[in-house]
Coordinates of C-alpha atoms in Angstrom, one line a residue:
X1 CA -2.3 -12.4 -2.9
X2 CA 0.8 -11.7 -5.0
X3 CA 1.8 -9.5 -7.9
X4 CA 3.0 -11.7 -10.8
X5 CA 3.8 -9.2 -13.5
X6 CA 3.0 -5.8 -14.9
X7 CA 2.5 -5.1 -18.7
X8 CA 3.0 -1.5 -19.7
X9 CA 2.5 0.5 -22.9
X10 CA 3.0 4.3 -23.0
X11 CA 2.6 4.8 -19.2
X12 CA 4.7 7.5 -17.7
X13 CA 8.4 6.8 -18.6
X14 CA 7.6 3.2 -19.5
X15 CA 7.0 3.0 -23.2
X16 CA 6.7 -0.8 -23.7
X17 CA 7.7 -3.1 -20.9
X18 CA 7.0 -6.3 -19.1
X19 CA 8.1 -6.4 -15.4
X20 CA 8.2 -9.9 -14.0
X21 CA 7.8 -10.6 -10.3
X22 CA 8.4 -14.3 -10.8
X23 CA 11.4 -16.5 -11.1
X24 CA 12.6 -18.5 -14.1
X25 CA 10.1 -21.3 -13.2
X26 CA 7.1 -18.9 -13.1
X27 CA 6.8 -18.9 -9.3
X28 CA 6.1 -15.6 -7.6
X29 CA 8.9 -13.9 -5.7
X30 CA 8.3 -13.0 -2.1
X31 CA 10.8 -10.1 -2.0
X32 CA 11.5 -7.7 -4.8
X33 CA 13.5 -4.5 -4.9
X34 CA 13.0 -2.0 -7.7
X35 CA 16.3 -0.3 -8.3
X36 CA 17.2 2.6 -10.5
X37 CA 18.1 6.3 -10.6
X38 CA 15.5 9.0 -10.2
X39 CA 13.1 9.1 -13.2
X40 CA 13.1 5.4 -14.0
X41 CA 9.5 5.0 -13.0
X42 CA 9.7 3.2 -9.6
X43 CA 7.0 5.3 -7.9
X44 CA 4.8 5.0 -11.0
X45 CA 4.8 1.2 -10.6
X46 CA 3.8 1.5 -6.9
X47 CA 1.0 3.9 -7.8
X48 CA -0.2 1.5 -10.5
X49 CA -0.3 -1.4 -8.1
X50 CA -2.2 0.7 -5.6
X51 CA -4.7 2.1 -8.1
X52 CA -5.3 -1.1 -10.2
X53 CA -5.5 -3.1 -7.0
X54 CA -8.6 -1.1 -6.0
X55 CA -10.6 -2.5 -8.9
X56 CA -10.5 -5.9 -7.2
X57 CA -13.2 -4.4 -5.1
X58 CA -16.2 -4.5 -7.5
X59 CA -17.9 -1.8 -5.4
X60 CA -15.0 0.6 -5.9
X61 CA -16.0 4.3 -6.1
X62 CA -14.3 7.4 -7.4
X63 CA -13.6 8.6 -3.8
X64 CA -11.3 5.6 -3.4
X65 CA -8.8 7.3 -5.7
X66 CA -6.6 10.4 -5.0
X67 CA -7.7 13.2 -7.5
X68 CA -6.7 16.8 -6.9
X69 CA -5.2 19.8 -8.7
X70 CA -1.7 19.3 -7.3
X71 CA -0.7 16.0 -8.8
X72 CA -2.1 13.9 -11.7
X73 CA -3.4 10.5 -10.8
X74 CA -1.4 7.8 -12.5
X75 CA -4.5 6.4 -14.2
X76 CA -4.9 9.6 -16.3
X77 CA -1.4 8.9 -17.7
X78 CA -2.0 5.3 -18.9
X79 CA -2.3 4.1 -22.5
X80 CA -2.3 0.5 -21.4
X81 CA -1.5 -1.4 -18.2
X82 CA -2.2 -4.9 -17.1
X83 CA -1.4 -6.2 -13.6
X84 CA -1.7 -9.9 -13.0
X85 CA -2.6 -10.6 -9.3
X86 CA -2.4 -14.2 -8.0
X87 CA -5.2 -14.9 -5.5
X88 CA -6.1 -18.4 -4.3
X89 CA -3.9 -19.8 -7.1
X90 CA -6.0 -18.0 -9.7
X91 CA -4.9 -15.1 -11.8
X92 CA -7.1 -12.0 -11.8
X93 CA -5.8 -9.5 -14.3
X94 CA -6.8 -5.8 -14.0
X95 CA -6.6 -4.0 -17.3
X96 CA -6.9 -0.4 -18.3
X97 CA -6.6 0.5 -22.0
X98 CA -6.9 -1.1 -25.4
X99 CA -7.8 -4.8 -25.1
X100 CA -5.6 -5.7 -28.1
X101 CA -2.6 -5.5 -25.8
X102 CA -4.0 -8.0 -23.3
X103 CA -1.6 -10.8 -22.3
X104 CA -2.8 -14.3 -21.5
X105 CA -1.3 -16.7 -19.0
X106 CA -1.8 -20.3 -19.9
X107 CA -0.4 -21.8 -16.7
X108 CA -3.4 -21.0 -14.4
X109 CA -7.1 -20.0 -14.6
X110 CA -7.3 -16.4 -15.5
X111 CA -10.0 -13.7 -15.3
X112 CA -9.7 -10.1 -16.7
X113 CA -11.3 -7.1 -15.1
X114 CA -11.3 -4.6 -17.9
X115 CA -11.8 -0.9 -17.2
X116 CA -12.4 0.7 -20.6
X117 CA -12.9 4.4 -19.9
X118 CA -11.5 5.1 -16.4
X119 CA -8.6 7.1 -17.8
X120 CA -11.0 9.4 -19.7
X121 CA -13.2 10.1 -16.6
X122 CA -10.3 10.9 -14.3
X123 CA -8.5 13.0 -16.9
X124 CA -11.6 15.0 -17.5
X125 CA -12.1 15.5 -13.8
X126 CA -8.5 16.7 -13.4
X127 CA -8.8 19.0 -16.4
X128 CA -12.0 20.4 -15.1
X129 CA -10.4 21.2 -11.7
X130 CA -7.4 22.8 -13.3
X131 CA -9.5 25.1 -15.5
X132 CA -11.1 26.6 -12.4
X133 CA -8.0 27.1 -10.1
X134 CA -8.5 30.8 -10.2
X135 CA -11.8 30.6 -8.5
X136 CA -11.8 31.6 -4.8
X137 CA -13.8 28.7 -3.4
X138 CA -11.9 25.8 -5.0
X139 CA -13.1 23.3 -2.3
X140 CA -16.8 24.0 -3.2
X141 CA -15.9 23.5 -6.9
X142 CA -14.1 20.2 -6.1
X143 CA -17.2 19.0 -4.2
X144 CA -19.7 20.0 -7.0
X145 CA -17.6 18.5 -9.8
X146 CA -16.8 15.4 -7.7
X147 CA -20.5 14.6 -7.4
X148 CA -20.8 14.8 -11.2
X149 CA -17.8 12.7 -12.0
X150 CA -18.8 10.2 -9.3
X151 CA -22.0 9.5 -11.2
X152 CA -19.9 9.2 -14.4
X153 CA -17.6 6.8 -12.7
X154 CA -20.5 4.6 -11.5
X155 CA -21.8 4.4 -15.1
X156 CA -18.4 3.7 -16.6
X157 CA -17.9 0.9 -19.1
X158 CA -16.4 -2.1 -17.5
X159 CA -16.6 -5.9 -18.0
X160 CA -15.2 -9.2 -16.9
X161 CA -13.6 -11.2 -19.7
X162 CA -14.8 -14.7 -19.6
X163 CA -12.6 -17.7 -19.0
X164 CA -13.4 -21.4 -19.1
X165 CA -14.5 -21.4 -15.5
X166 CA -15.4 -17.8 -14.8
X167 CA -17.7 -18.7 -11.9
X168 CA -14.8 -20.0 -9.8
X169 CA -13.5 -16.4 -9.5
X170 CA -16.7 -14.9 -8.2
X171 CA -16.4 -16.1 -4.6
X172 CA -12.9 -14.5 -4.4
X173 CA -14.2 -11.1 -5.6
X174 CA -17.4 -11.4 -3.5
X175 CA -15.4 -12.0 -0.3
X176 CA -13.4 -8.8 -0.9
X177 CA -16.5 -6.7 -1.6
X178 CA -18.5 -8.1 1.3
X179 CA -15.8 -7.3 3.8
X180 CA -15.1 -3.7 2.7
X181 CA -15.3 -1.3 5.7
X182 CA -15.3 -4.0 8.3
X183 CA -13.0 -3.4 11.3
X184 CA -9.7 -5.0 10.3
X185 CA -8.5 -5.1 13.9
X186 CA -11.5 -7.0 15.3
X187 CA -12.0 -9.2 12.3
X188 CA -8.5 -10.3 11.3
X189 CA -8.7 -12.8 8.5
X190 CA -6.6 -13.8 5.6
X191 CA -8.2 -11.3 3.2
X192 CA -6.3 -10.0 0.2
X193 CA -4.7 -6.7 1.3
X194 CA -2.2 -4.2 -0.2
X195 CA -0.5 -1.9 2.3
X196 CA 1.4 1.0 0.7
X197 CA 4.0 3.2 2.4
X198 CA 4.8 6.1 0.1
X199 CA 8.2 7.8 0.1
X200 CA 7.2 10.9 2.1
X201 CA 4.7 9.5 4.6
X202 CA 6.6 7.2 6.8
X203 CA 6.5 9.5 9.9
X204 CA 4.7 10.2 13.1
X205 CA 2.8 13.4 13.7
X206 CA 2.9 15.0 17.1
X207 CA -0.8 14.7 17.8
X208 CA -2.1 15.8 21.3
X209 CA -5.1 13.7 22.5
X210 CA -7.6 15.0 25.1
X211 CA -9.6 11.7 25.1
X212 CA -8.7 8.1 24.4
X213 CA -8.0 7.8 20.7
X214 CA -10.1 5.1 19.0
X215 CA -8.0 3.6 16.3
X216 CA -10.0 1.9 13.5
X217 CA -8.4 0.4 10.4
X218 CA -11.3 -0.5 8.2
X219 CA -10.7 -3.2 5.6
X220 CA -10.1 -2.1 2.1
X221 CA -8.3 -4.0 -0.7
X222 CA -5.7 -1.2 -0.6
X223 CA -4.6 0.9 2.3
X224 CA -2.1 3.7 1.9
X225 CA -0.4 4.8 5.1
X226 CA -1.3 8.3 6.2
X227 CA 0.5 9.9 9.2
X228 CA -2.7 11.9 10.1
X229 CA -5.2 9.0 9.7
X230 CA -2.9 6.2 10.9
X231 CA -1.2 7.9 13.8
X232 CA 1.2 5.4 15.3
X233 CA 0.9 7.0 18.8
X234 CA -2.9 6.7 18.7
X235 CA -2.6 3.1 17.6
X236 CA -0.3 2.1 20.5
X237 CA -2.4 4.0 23.0
X238 CA -5.5 2.3 21.8
X239 CA -4.1 -1.2 21.6
X240 CA -2.8 -0.9 25.1
X241 CA -6.4 -0.1 26.2
X242 CA -8.4 -2.4 23.9
X243 CA -6.1 -5.3 23.0
X244 CA -3.6 -5.4 25.8
X245 CA -2.3 -8.9 25.1
X246 CA -1.5 -8.0 21.5
X247 CA 0.0 -4.7 22.6
X248 CA 2.3 -6.5 25.1
X249 CA 3.4 -8.9 22.3
X250 CA 4.1 -6.0 20.0
X251 CA 6.1 -4.1 22.6
X252 CA 8.2 -7.1 23.5
X253 CA 9.0 -7.6 19.9
X254 CA 9.9 -4.0 19.4
X255 CA 12.2 -3.8 22.4
X256 CA 13.9 -7.1 21.4
X257 CA 14.4 -6.4 17.7
X258 CA 14.3 -2.6 17.0
X259 CA 15.8 -0.6 19.8
X260 CA 19.3 -1.1 21.2
X261 CA 19.8 1.9 23.6
X262 CA 16.1 2.5 24.6
X263 CA 12.8 0.7 24.9
X264 CA 9.1 1.4 25.0
X265 CA 8.5 1.7 28.7
X266 CA 4.7 2.2 29.0
X267 CA 1.7 4.1 27.9
X268 CA 1.2 7.4 29.8
X269 CA -2.6 7.0 30.0
X270 CA -3.4 10.3 31.7
X271 CA -1.8 12.1 28.8
X272 CA -2.5 9.5 26.1
X273 CA 1.2 9.2 25.1
X274 CA 3.9 6.6 24.6
X275 CA 6.9 6.8 27.0
X276 CA 10.4 5.8 25.8
X277 CA 13.1 4.9 28.4
X278 CA 16.8 5.3 27.3
X279 CA 19.7 3.2 28.6
X280 CA 20.7 6.1 30.8
X281 CA 17.4 5.9 32.7
X282 CA 15.9 9.1 31.1
X283 CA 12.3 9.0 29.7
X284 CA 10.7 11.0 26.9
X285 CA 7.6 10.6 24.7
X286 CA 7.6 8.9 21.3
X287 CA 7.6 12.3 19.5
X288 CA 11.2 12.8 20.4
X289 CA 12.5 9.8 18.5
X290 CA 14.6 10.5 15.4
X291 CA 13.0 10.6 12.0
X292 CA 14.7 7.3 11.1
X293 CA 13.5 5.6 14.3
X294 CA 9.9 6.8 13.6
X295 CA 10.2 5.5 10.0
X296 CA 11.2 2.1 11.1
X297 CA 8.5 1.9 13.8
X298 CA 5.8 3.0 11.3
X299 CA 6.7 0.3 8.9
X300 CA 7.4 -2.6 11.3
X301 CA 4.5 -2.0 13.7
X302 CA 1.9 -2.0 10.9
X303 CA 3.4 -5.1 9.3
X304 CA 3.6 -6.9 12.6
X305 CA 0.0 -6.1 13.4
X306 CA -1.8 -6.4 10.1
X307 CA 0.2 -8.4 7.5
X308 CA -0.8 -12.0 6.6
X309 CA 0.0 -14.4 3.8
X310 CA -2.5 -12.7 1.5
X311 CA -0.9 -9.3 1.9
X312 CA 1.3 -7.3 -0.4
X313 CA 3.5 -4.7 1.3
X314 CA 4.7 -1.8 -0.9
X315 CA 7.5 0.5 0.5
X316 CA 8.8 3.3 -1.7
X317 CA 12.3 4.5 -1.0
X318 CA 12.7 2.3 2.0
X319 CA 16.1 3.8 3.0
X320 CA 14.8 7.4 3.3
X321 CA 16.0 9.1 6.5
X322 CA 17.8 6.0 7.6
X323 CA 21.5 5.5 8.6
X324 CA 23.1 2.5 6.8
X325 CA 22.9 0.5 10.1
X326 CA 19.2 1.2 10.3
X327 CA 18.7 0.3 6.7
X328 CA 20.2 -3.1 7.3
X329 CA 18.2 -3.6 10.4
X330 CA 14.9 -2.7 8.7
X331 CA 15.6 -4.9 5.8
X332 CA 16.5 -7.9 8.0
X333 CA 13.4 -7.5 10.2
X334 CA 11.0 -7.2 7.2
X335 CA 12.5 -10.4 5.8
X336 CA 12.2 -12.1 9.1
X337 CA 8.5 -11.2 9.3
X338 CA 8.0 -12.1 5.7
X339 CA 9.3 -15.6 6.3
X340 CA 7.0 -16.0 9.3
X341 CA 3.9 -14.7 7.6
X342 CA 4.3 -15.4 3.9
X343 CA 3.4 -12.0 2.5
X344 CA 5.0 -10.4 -0.6
X345 CA 7.2 -7.4 -0.2
X346 CA 8.0 -4.9 -3.0
X347 CA 10.4 -2.1 -2.1
X348 CA 12.3 0.6 -4.0
X349 CA 15.8 1.8 -3.1
X350 CA 18.6 4.0 -4.3
X351 CA 20.9 2.8 -1.5
X352 CA 23.9 0.6 -2.5
X353 CA 23.8 -0.8 1.1
X354 CA 20.3 -2.2 0.4
X355 CA 21.3 -3.6 -3.0
X356 CA 24.4 -5.3 -1.5
X357 CA 22.3 -6.9 1.2
X358 CA 19.9 -8.5 -1.4
X359 CA 20.3 -11.5 -3.6
X360 CA 20.7 -10.8 -7.3
X361 CA 17.4 -12.3 -8.2
X362 CA 15.6 -10.1 -5.7
X363 CA 16.5 -6.9 -7.6
X364 CA 14.8 -5.5 -10.7
X365 CA 17.0 -2.9 -12.3
X366 CA 14.7 -0.4 -14.1
X367 CA 17.6 1.3 -15.9
X368 CA 18.0 -1.8 -18.2

């Protein structure tokens, strides 16, 4: 799966824009960096790919989206957006907004998933929650209103716009829906998969385990990394126990490519922890790594274990908490894995170091 382009009209700071993720010959790019100062809409684009990607699952539900009183969901801000995804050499376009703005691609077979009133449902839900923020039991209100709007979401107006060979798209969509919630670790296949690392969540939480953590990554068309749910320490401890061959491959790769003055020594099984050995011979657990080291590990371990040629990897503010030397290392290792696996990478960066290490055609300047 690849992102080919995004069409925007009155969405956040984007008034009317086409953002191409293809080269001059119309071929998809494997590596793209969104560049620009704060306020140019980089995170909005990531959030749109995340949220519109979820509609590729025809069984999508309201609880697949983040809706709360603290931050508006990007779908409530959309007048019109169309994202063209390339899957199995077919274009599946997800559309929210007025159909008069729809853009056709005449180079390949194309299907449109048109969501007519999602914006209205989500905005009403958000407004409903905001109007009751003074209530003491806001969690109970959220639960009650969520049940109501979940039913509204299930009844929402939606349709597939026909193409000349509409039936050829159904097996693609059916395979996605049929595999939702299956264990991704035990059933690794080349399913379409978007993995999103947001700007603030590339970290490891100091979680103390009393029993062996069972790490389960269930398949969904979109997975957004969460430090609490996707605890890296728990993942490593569990892989050592359940998938030792894969764990040893991973640790060998980490020690060879990421660390210079330390290495992953072993799993401390009695305490369910990961031990790091420094070049001075000292040991400490993984929680004492720097924030930059943790950020690199979170991104690269998950890419190493789960990315395939059908994956799209989204990384917002890739340079956050990283020394320029670490920025270069992370970029080079992602590119190395990308060439080996064939997935698509879309990052954002403010760092000139990152920009200078990329080819000109790999950068999309959102200030222009």
